Amino acid sequence: MRVACVGGGPAGLYFAISMKVREPAHQIEVFERNRAGETFGWGVVFSDQTVENLMANDAVSGRAIADEFAHWDDIDVSIEGTAIRSSGHGFIGIGRKRLLEILTERARDLGVVLHFEAESSDDLADYADYDLVIAADGLNSRLRKRYAEHFGVDIDIRRNKFVWLGTHKTFDAFTFAFEKTAAGWIWAHAYRFADDLSTFIVECAPDTWAGLGFDTMDQPAAIARCETIFARHLDGHALMTNAAHLRGSAAWINFPRVLCDRWNYDKLILMGDAAHTAHFSIGSGTKLALEDAIKLAEVLNRPGLSRDRALAEYQTERTVEVLKLQNSARNSTEWFETLDRYLGFEPIQFAYSLLTRSQRVSHENLRLRDPAWLEGVERWFAGGADAAVAPMFVPYRLREMTLANRVVVSPMATYSATDGTPGDFHLVHYGARAQGGAGLVFTEMTCVTANARITPGCPGMYDDAHVAGWRRITDFVHDNSAAKICLQLGHAGPKGSTKVGWEGYDIPLDTGNWPLLAASDVPWDTANQIPRPMTRADMDAVREAFVAATHRAADAGFDMVELHAAHGYLLSSFITPLMNRRTDEYGGSLENRLRFPLEVFVAMRAAWPAERPMSVRISANDWSGDDGVTPGEAVAIGRAFADAGADLIDVSAGQTWADAKPVYGRMFQTPFADRVRNEAKVATMAVGNIFEPDHVNSILAAGRADLVALARPHLIDPMWTLRAAAGAGHANIFVPPPYLGGQAQITRNLARTAEMEGRA
């Protein structure tokens, strides 16, 4: 096979090596526009797993690379000179120039033909003599650009400015140094990669960059300014550039996130940064490129595998790994882009937030790395407790209601009521979950009128019989658990009059449908009724129904009430512009769209006892781009309800538009809770694909939310919180007396299992 590799960086060179070690007869040529060994980066960071992959692929170059590594375990987070150090992180670094030298030498030894200072064509017709062309020419790939329509290229230019520099100051830890200037905050990512060299990446927001004058400075002046700003970290050492050919402020760039739907066209194959990029703050771009090279070489040399099948497998397998890292990189990138949210944190929480920003590192990961440091975090979170307490078990107060812990049973529809009245099923369902240890139990959406129900099986709070049914449940919860219980009140609006969930979601009833109300005459879907746009008289009636239900909630003994203003139901149909087409004072601007939901909330708050808290559930993202509610608007929505008296914002997302395109994943809605909490300065509850104690502790300790709600985990395991307490060895939790023996046994069993796993 004759192959042209366009680009002599790590991706192109390592692919050439990987092909030749599998089949020496391959004719591989590498074309690089720069001189041999010329590079514009400084250090490259790897993990132990990457090294193992390199050794397994080609032991010769793998050993040569490993022999050059600089190793370090510590991370320093310095905020204006206050340093927080944690250990056990296990980084490995090598100079990019040295890496290229090793790969170049190995490629030559294997018979790869190397062409340096060679300008390559971006026209496939000029590669007629080659079987394959590998586009390894980086994030600005000319070949990808020439054939962009075949690759489905998506490039997202990120907000912050950064510049790659180097220094002879050798850092003994991976250092994040944050400094405040008159123009704003600026920070450095610094790490040693050789005996006397360190990478020093300077990053800041665009306003800070311009405010410091970097937009008008040449490189020497900009470097001198950075030396002054970071003087306390450099100990008199200079900063250096290896991009002196760039004039003015051109050395400062905005990171481009590259994503391609397809990685090959005809005989052209994308690899490394030409196919995908990952933000430098997680240091995985070169790792991805080398692993691309290994996989592509492996499938191209597998006997019996056609080229088309080989390329399909290459993209399918590598895309999974790339998307994982790009998701982590996006989280990390956004943390630095929204740094202002976290600058009010105490240093120890700021450091924790930074370390867990990508969601790849969690609470228990940190315990494995540096247990003493994490115990310090836990003691701090618990208010300076003598003993470490996992964040999920730290009490939380809302008005006069104190929760025993931060775990919440999320609202989940059960569709099991009769004419709106909760019965034995609800007593067992909510009673079991309250006894399971969660600090707060939410009811499913409970409807304020019969016509406000989603299905005939939905519970209500519009009749005195409902009060009695709910009182039976709240009495049981209060008498048999330490949990508090919250009634979620709502109105289905355009999503009403449908079958129960297990008969098919959002499917209208076969008979007995009732009329629907909404902000506008926009049906939920084509199969659903067209709702009637609400008149002012309708608004008055609905508001009073919510008020009446709120009074009944107090009579029924609930500790808290939540207003459901999310998920496309009635109040949500006002908030989202996707369903609100009104041209009066209730449509158009966000202020107008919030007018009626806020009116309802204010009336409920006046009816609800002052000492008891209230929350509001919102959809923080319609998953419809700028056409719907965005996370930025969610901050304003949360702030508006908080200003009206809400004690907690329950931050969900989506379910407001049938054609939405949600992006799922672990803790996928938590970033919205984080943003609302730390920009609107209001308490929030995170929810959405949270299912492990590790998730809960990570969210809380990082200051991303104040409470954490779990839905499906509680459906299958009502004792989820007691089980988590047993696993953590946390004994200070209420266990119903009849269950004490079971709690003691599971605590012993889990401790024994952990001990055996530790020995293994």
PDB file of N, CA and C in Angstrom, residues 486-554:
ATOM      1  N   CYS A 486     -42.532  17.512  50.015  1.00  0.00           N
ATOM      2  CA  CYS A 486     -42.899  18.692  49.221  1.00  0.00           C
ATOM      3  C   CYS A 486     -43.967  18.313  48.207  1.00  0.00           C
ATOM      4  N   LEU A 487     -44.995  19.117  48.106  1.00  0.00           N
ATOM      5  CA  LEU A 487     -46.052  18.920  47.114  1.00  0.00           C
ATOM      6  C   LEU A 487     -45.737  19.758  45.883  1.00  0.00           C
ATOM      7  N   GLN A 488     -45.620  19.091  44.738  1.00  0.00           N
ATOM      8  CA  GLN A 488     -45.418  19.814  43.484  1.00  0.00           C
ATOM      9  C   GLN A 488     -46.780  20.073  42.850  1.00  0.00           C
ATOM     10  N   LEU A 489     -47.096  21.346  42.650  1.00  0.00           N
ATOM     11  CA  LEU A 489     -48.372  21.744  42.062  1.00  0.00           C
ATOM     12  C   LEU A 489     -48.170  22.199  40.624  1.00  0.00           C
ATOM     13  N   GLY A 490     -49.077  21.777  39.753  1.00  0.00           N
ATOM     14  CA  GLY A 490     -48.943  22.169  38.362  1.00  0.00           C
ATOM     15  C   GLY A 490     -50.238  22.053  37.592  1.00  0.00           C
ATOM     16  N   HIS A 491     -50.154  22.465  36.336  1.00  0.00           N
ATOM     17  CA  HIS A 491     -51.287  22.415  35.406  1.00  0.00           C
ATOM     18  C   HIS A 491     -50.728  21.931  34.080  1.00  0.00           C
ATOM     19  N   ALA A 492     -51.313  20.857  33.536  1.00  0.00           N
ATOM     20  CA  ALA A 492     -50.758  20.230  32.334  1.00  0.00           C
ATOM     21  C   ALA A 492     -50.827  21.108  31.101  1.00  0.00           C
ATOM     22  N   GLY A 493     -51.797  22.013  31.025  1.00  0.00           N
ATOM     23  CA  GLY A 493     -51.889  22.876  29.857  1.00  0.00           C
ATOM     24  C   GLY A 493     -52.012  22.083  28.574  1.00  0.00           C
ATOM     25  N   PRO A 494     -51.158  22.370  27.565  1.00  0.00           N
ATOM     26  CA  PRO A 494     -51.301  21.728  26.257  1.00  0.00           C
ATOM     27  C   PRO A 494     -50.922  20.250  26.243  1.00  0.00           C
ATOM     28  N   LYS A 495     -50.350  19.735  27.338  1.00  0.00           N
ATOM     29  CA  LYS A 495     -49.945  18.331  27.387  1.00  0.00           C
ATOM     30  C   LYS A 495     -50.945  17.485  28.172  1.00  0.00           C
ATOM     31  N   GLY A 496     -52.151  18.009  28.388  1.00  0.00           N
ATOM     32  CA  GLY A 496     -53.149  17.299  29.165  1.00  0.00           C
ATOM     33  C   GLY A 496     -54.007  16.361  28.348  1.00  0.00           C
ATOM     34  N   SER A 497     -54.900  15.668  29.055  1.00  0.00           N
ATOM     35  CA  SER A 497     -55.897  14.784  28.445  1.00  0.00           C
ATOM     36  C   SER A 497     -55.241  13.688  27.605  1.00  0.00           C
ATOM     37  N   THR A 498     -54.281  12.994  28.214  1.00  0.00           N
ATOM     38  CA  THR A 498     -53.571  11.917  27.511  1.00  0.00           C
ATOM     39  C   THR A 498     -53.645  10.628  28.316  1.00  0.00           C
ATOM     40  N   LYS A 499     -53.203   9.543  27.686  1.00  0.00           N
ATOM     41  CA  LYS A 499     -53.185   8.237  28.339  1.00  0.00           C
ATOM     42  C   LYS A 499     -52.077   8.182  29.393  1.00  0.00           C
ATOM     43  N   VAL A 500     -52.206   7.222  30.310  1.00  0.00           N
ATOM     44  CA  VAL A 500     -51.157   7.056  31.318  1.00  0.00           C
ATOM     45  C   VAL A 500     -49.861   6.633  30.624  1.00  0.00           C
ATOM     46  N   GLY A 501     -48.747   6.900  31.280  1.00  0.00           N
ATOM     47  CA  GLY A 501     -47.443   6.776  30.641  1.00  0.00           C
ATOM     48  C   GLY A 501     -47.156   5.436  30.010  1.00  0.00           C
ATOM     49  N   TRP A 502     -47.514   4.338  30.683  1.00  0.00           N
ATOM     50  CA  TRP A 502     -47.171   3.027  30.136  1.00  0.00           C
ATOM     51  C   TRP A 502     -48.054   2.617  28.967  1.00  0.00           C
ATOM     52  N   GLU A 503     -49.073   3.430  28.648  1.00  0.00           N
ATOM     53  CA  GLU A 503     -49.869   3.190  27.439  1.00  0.00           C
ATOM     54  C   GLU A 503     -49.365   4.029  26.269  1.00  0.00           C
ATOM     55  N   GLY A 504     -48.328   4.814  26.521  1.00  0.00           N
ATOM     56  CA  GLY A 504     -47.761   5.659  25.476  1.00  0.00           C
ATOM     57  C   GLY A 504     -47.815   7.114  25.868  1.00  0.00           C
ATOM     58  N   TYR A 505     -46.655   7.761  25.883  1.00  0.00           N
ATOM     59  CA  TYR A 505     -46.587   9.148  26.334  1.00  0.00           C
ATOM     60  C   TYR A 505     -47.217  10.101  25.320  1.00  0.00           C
ATOM     61  N   ASP A 506     -47.952  11.082  25.844  1.00  0.00           N
ATOM     62  CA  ASP A 506     -48.509  12.187  25.060  1.00  0.00           C
ATOM     63  C   ASP A 506     -49.520  11.729  24.011  1.00  0.00           C
ATOM     64  N   ILE A 507     -50.125  10.569  24.231  1.00  0.00           N
ATOM     65  CA  ILE A 507     -51.150  10.067  23.314  1.00  0.00           C
ATOM     66  C   ILE A 507     -52.525  10.446  23.867  1.00  0.00           C
ATOM     67  N   PRO A 508     -53.342  11.154  23.087  1.00  0.00           N
ATOM     68  CA  PRO A 508     -54.666  11.570  23.588  1.00  0.00           C
ATOM     69  C   PRO A 508     -55.527  10.376  23.986  1.00  0.00           C
ATOM     70  N   LEU A 509     -56.442  10.618  24.907  1.00  0.00           N
ATOM     71  CA  LEU A 509     -57.379   9.581  25.320  1.00  0.00           C
ATOM     72  C   LEU A 509     -58.253   9.146  24.145  1.00  0.00           C
ATOM     73  N   ASP A 510     -58.661   7.887  24.167  1.00  0.00           N
ATOM     74  CA  ASP A 510     -59.564   7.412  23.116  1.00  0.00           C
ATOM     75  C   ASP A 510     -60.936   8.064  23.254  1.00  0.00           C
ATOM     76  N   THR A 511     -61.388   8.216  24.489  1.00  0.00           N
ATOM     77  CA  THR A 511     -62.676   8.871  24.767  1.00  0.00           C
ATOM     78  C   THR A 511     -62.531   9.694  26.039  1.00  0.00           C
ATOM     79  N   GLY A 512     -63.451  10.623  26.214  1.00  0.00           N
ATOM     80  CA  GLY A 512     -63.484  11.382  27.453  1.00  0.00           C
ATOM     81  C   GLY A 512     -62.450  12.479  27.552  1.00  0.00           C
ATOM     82  N   ASN A 513     -61.977  12.973  26.428  1.00  0.00           N
ATOM     83  CA  ASN A 513     -60.997  14.058  26.473  1.00  0.00           C
ATOM     84  C   ASN A 513     -61.629  15.329  27.030  1.00  0.00           C
ATOM     85  N   TRP A 514     -60.818  16.115  27.708  1.00  0.00           N
ATOM     86  CA  TRP A 514     -61.289  17.397  28.234  1.00  0.00           C
ATOM     87  C   TRP A 514     -60.576  18.536  27.507  1.00  0.00           C
ATOM     88  N   PRO A 515     -61.158  19.730  27.487  1.00  0.00           N
ATOM     89  CA  PRO A 515     -60.550  20.851  26.753  1.00  0.00           C
ATOM     90  C   PRO A 515     -59.253  21.304  27.421  1.00  0.00           C
ATOM     91  N   LEU A 516     -58.352  21.816  26.588  1.00  0.00           N
ATOM     92  CA  LEU A 516     -57.030  22.219  27.064  1.00  0.00           C
ATOM     93  C   LEU A 516     -56.844  23.729  26.969  1.00  0.00           C
ATOM     94  N   LEU A 517     -56.037  24.257  27.877  1.00  0.00           N
ATOM     95  CA  LEU A 517     -55.639  25.663  27.880  1.00  0.00           C
ATOM     96  C   LEU A 517     -54.140  25.759  27.661  1.00  0.00           C
ATOM     97  N   ALA A 518     -53.711  26.872  27.078  1.00  0.00           N
ATOM     98  CA  ALA A 518     -52.277  27.134  26.920  1.00  0.00           C
ATOM     99  C   ALA A 518     -52.085  28.620  26.677  1.00  0.00           C
ATOM    100  N   ALA A 519     -50.827  29.026  26.617  1.00  0.00           N
ATOM    101  CA  ALA A 519     -50.550  30.427  26.307  1.00  0.00           C
ATOM    102  C   ALA A 519     -51.073  30.778  24.920  1.00  0.00           C
ATOM    103  N   SER A 520     -50.892  29.855  23.979  1.00  0.00           N
ATOM    104  CA  SER A 520     -51.298  30.084  22.586  1.00  0.00           C
ATOM    105  C   SER A 520     -51.927  28.811  22.040  1.00  0.00           C
ATOM    106  N   ASP A 521     -52.485  28.918  20.849  1.00  0.00           N
ATOM    107  CA  ASP A 521     -53.138  27.755  20.244  1.00  0.00           C
ATOM    108  C   ASP A 521     -52.113  26.879  19.526  1.00  0.00           C
ATOM    109  N   VAL A 522     -51.097  26.460  20.252  1.00  0.00           N
ATOM    110  CA  VAL A 522     -50.024  25.623  19.710  1.00  0.00           C
ATOM    111  C   VAL A 522     -50.127  24.247  20.363  1.00  0.00           C
ATOM    112  N   PRO A 523     -50.457  23.204  19.595  1.00  0.00           N
ATOM    113  CA  PRO A 523     -50.571  21.870  20.194  1.00  0.00           C
ATOM    114  C   PRO A 523     -49.195  21.314  20.557  1.00  0.00           C
ATOM    115  N   TRP A 524     -49.177  20.401  21.530  1.00  0.00           N
ATOM    116  CA  TRP A 524     -47.901  19.786  21.896  1.00  0.00           C
ATOM    117  C   TRP A 524     -47.322  19.038  20.703  1.00  0.00           C
ATOM    118  N   ASP A 525     -48.140  18.279  20.010  1.00  0.00           N
ATOM    119  CA  ASP A 525     -47.693  17.559  18.823  1.00  0.00           C
ATOM    120  C   ASP A 525     -48.880  17.455  17.880  1.00  0.00           C
ATOM    121  N   THR A 526     -48.638  16.938  16.699  1.00  0.00           N
ATOM    122  CA  THR A 526     -49.700  16.900  15.691  1.00  0.00           C
ATOM    123  C   THR A 526     -50.876  16.036  16.128  1.00  0.00           C
ATOM    124  N   ALA A 527     -50.630  15.044  16.993  1.00  0.00           N
ATOM    125  CA  ALA A 527     -51.709  14.156  17.437  1.00  0.00           C
ATOM    126  C   ALA A 527     -52.518  14.749  18.582  1.00  0.00           C
ATOM    127  N   ASN A 528     -52.005  15.795  19.191  1.00  0.00           N
ATOM    128  CA  ASN A 528     -52.662  16.346  20.379  1.00  0.00           C
ATOM    129  C   ASN A 528     -53.653  17.444  20.020  1.00  0.00           C
ATOM    130  N   GLN A 529     -54.559  17.694  20.957  1.00  0.00           N
ATOM    131  CA  GLN A 529     -55.545  18.765  20.769  1.00  0.00           C
ATOM    132  C   GLN A 529     -54.863  20.114  20.559  1.00  0.00           C
ATOM    133  N   ILE A 530     -55.567  20.976  19.857  1.00  0.00           N
ATOM    134  CA  ILE A 530     -55.141  22.375  19.801  1.00  0.00           C
ATOM    135  C   ILE A 530     -55.725  23.073  21.025  1.00  0.00           C
ATOM    136  N   PRO A 531     -54.877  23.575  21.915  1.00  0.00           N
ATOM    137  CA  PRO A 531     -55.397  24.206  23.132  1.00  0.00           C
ATOM    138  C   PRO A 531     -55.999  25.573  22.842  1.00  0.00           C
ATOM    139  N   ARG A 532     -56.844  26.017  23.749  1.00  0.00           N
ATOM    140  CA  ARG A 532     -57.426  27.351  23.628  1.00  0.00           C
ATOM    141  C   ARG A 532     -56.510  28.367  24.301  1.00  0.00           C
ATOM    142  N   PRO A 533     -56.148  29.451  23.593  1.00  0.00           N
ATOM    143  CA  PRO A 533     -55.322  30.489  24.229  1.00  0.00           C
ATOM    144  C   PRO A 533     -56.052  31.086  25.420  1.00  0.00           C
ATOM    145  N   MET A 534     -55.347  31.265  26.511  1.00  0.00           N
ATOM    146  CA  MET A 534     -55.982  31.737  27.739  1.00  0.00           C
ATOM    147  C   MET A 534     -56.400  33.196  27.637  1.00  0.00           C
ATOM    148  N   THR A 535     -57.595  33.457  28.119  1.00  0.00           N
ATOM    149  CA  THR A 535     -58.064  34.834  28.278  1.00  0.00           C
ATOM    150  C   THR A 535     -57.664  35.326  29.666  1.00  0.00           C
ATOM    151  N   ARG A 536     -57.880  36.609  29.909  1.00  0.00           N
ATOM    152  CA  ARG A 536     -57.580  37.134  31.238  1.00  0.00           C
ATOM    153  C   ARG A 536     -58.454  36.460  32.298  1.00  0.00           C
ATOM    154  N   ALA A 537     -59.684  36.153  31.934  1.00  0.00           N
ATOM    155  CA  ALA A 537     -60.568  35.459  32.876  1.00  0.00           C
ATOM    156  C   ALA A 537     -60.039  34.058  33.183  1.00  0.00           C
ATOM    157  N   ASP A 538     -59.514  33.385  32.148  1.00  0.00           N
ATOM    158  CA  ASP A 538     -58.905  32.070  32.379  1.00  0.00           C
ATOM    159  C   ASP A 538     -57.722  32.184  33.342  1.00  0.00           C
ATOM    160  N   MET A 539     -56.918  33.223  33.141  1.00  0.00           N
ATOM    161  CA  MET A 539     -55.756  33.412  34.012  1.00  0.00           C
ATOM    162  C   MET A 539     -56.184  33.608  35.459  1.00  0.00           C
ATOM    163  N   ASP A 540     -57.216  34.397  35.653  1.00  0.00           N
ATOM    164  CA  ASP A 540     -57.703  34.624  37.017  1.00  0.00           C
ATOM    165  C   ASP A 540     -58.155  33.309  37.646  1.00  0.00           C
ATOM    166  N   ALA A 541     -58.872  32.516  36.871  1.00  0.00           N
ATOM    167  CA  ALA A 541     -59.395  31.253  37.399  1.00  0.00           C
ATOM    168  C   ALA A 541     -58.261  30.281  37.725  1.00  0.00           C
ATOM    169  N   VAL A 542     -57.286  30.201  36.840  1.00  0.00           N
ATOM    170  CA  VAL A 542     -56.157  29.289  37.073  1.00  0.00           C
ATOM    171  C   VAL A 542     -55.336  29.749  38.268  1.00  0.00           C
ATOM    172  N   ARG A 543     -55.091  31.045  38.351  1.00  0.00           N
ATOM    173  CA  ARG A 543     -54.344  31.566  39.509  1.00  0.00           C
ATOM    174  C   ARG A 543     -55.038  31.197  40.808  1.00  0.00           C
ATOM    175  N   GLU A 544     -56.344  31.399  40.861  1.00  0.00           N
ATOM    176  CA  GLU A 544     -57.084  31.100  42.087  1.00  0.00           C
ATOM    177  C   GLU A 544     -57.103  29.598  42.375  1.00  0.00           C
ATOM    178  N   ALA A 545     -57.055  28.773  41.319  1.00  0.00           N
ATOM    179  CA  ALA A 545     -56.979  27.326  41.534  1.00  0.00           C
ATOM    180  C   ALA A 545     -55.648  26.952  42.188  1.00  0.00           C
ATOM    181  N   PHE A 546     -54.577  27.600  41.747  1.00  0.00           N
ATOM    182  CA  PHE A 546     -53.271  27.369  42.377  1.00  0.00           C
ATOM    183  C   PHE A 546     -53.286  27.832  43.835  1.00  0.00           C
ATOM    184  N   VAL A 547     -53.901  28.967  44.092  1.00  0.00           N
ATOM    185  CA  VAL A 547     -53.970  29.485  45.465  1.00  0.00           C
ATOM    186  C   VAL A 547     -54.767  28.529  46.351  1.00  0.00           C
ATOM    187  N   ALA A 548     -55.899  28.052  45.847  1.00  0.00           N
ATOM    188  CA  ALA A 548     -56.721  27.125  46.628  1.00  0.00           C
ATOM    189  C   ALA A 548     -55.955  25.835  46.917  1.00  0.00           C
ATOM    190  N   ALA A 549     -55.235  25.348  45.915  1.00  0.00           N
ATOM    191  CA  ALA A 549     -54.440  24.131  46.108  1.00  0.00           C
ATOM    192  C   ALA A 549     -53.326  24.361  47.123  1.00  0.00           C
ATOM    193  N   THR A 550     -52.774  25.567  47.134  1.00  0.00           N
ATOM    194  CA  THR A 550     -51.721  25.896  48.099  1.00  0.00           C
ATOM    195  C   THR A 550     -52.266  25.877  49.518  1.00  0.00           C
ATOM    196  N   HIS A 551     -53.444  26.454  49.721  1.00  0.00           N
ATOM    197  CA  HIS A 551     -54.081  26.392  51.041  1.00  0.00           C
ATOM    198  C   HIS A 551     -54.316  24.936  51.444  1.00  0.00           C
ATOM    199  N   ARG A 552     -54.791  24.130  50.515  1.00  0.00           N
ATOM    200  CA  ARG A 552     -55.039  22.721  50.823  1.00  0.00           C
ATOM    201  C   ARG A 552     -53.732  21.999  51.163  1.00  0.00           C
ATOM    202  N   ALA A 553     -52.639  22.381  50.478  1.00  0.00           N
ATOM    203  CA  ALA A 553     -51.343  21.759  50.773  1.00  0.00           C
ATOM    204  C   ALA A 553     -50.937  22.011  52.218  1.00  0.00           C
ATOM    205  N   ALA A 554     -51.184  23.228  52.695  1.00  0.00           N
ATOM    206  CA  ALA A 554     -50.880  23.540  54.099  1.00  0.00           C
ATOM    207  C   ALA A 554     -51.756  22.701  55.023  1.00  0.00           C
TER     208      ALA A 554
END
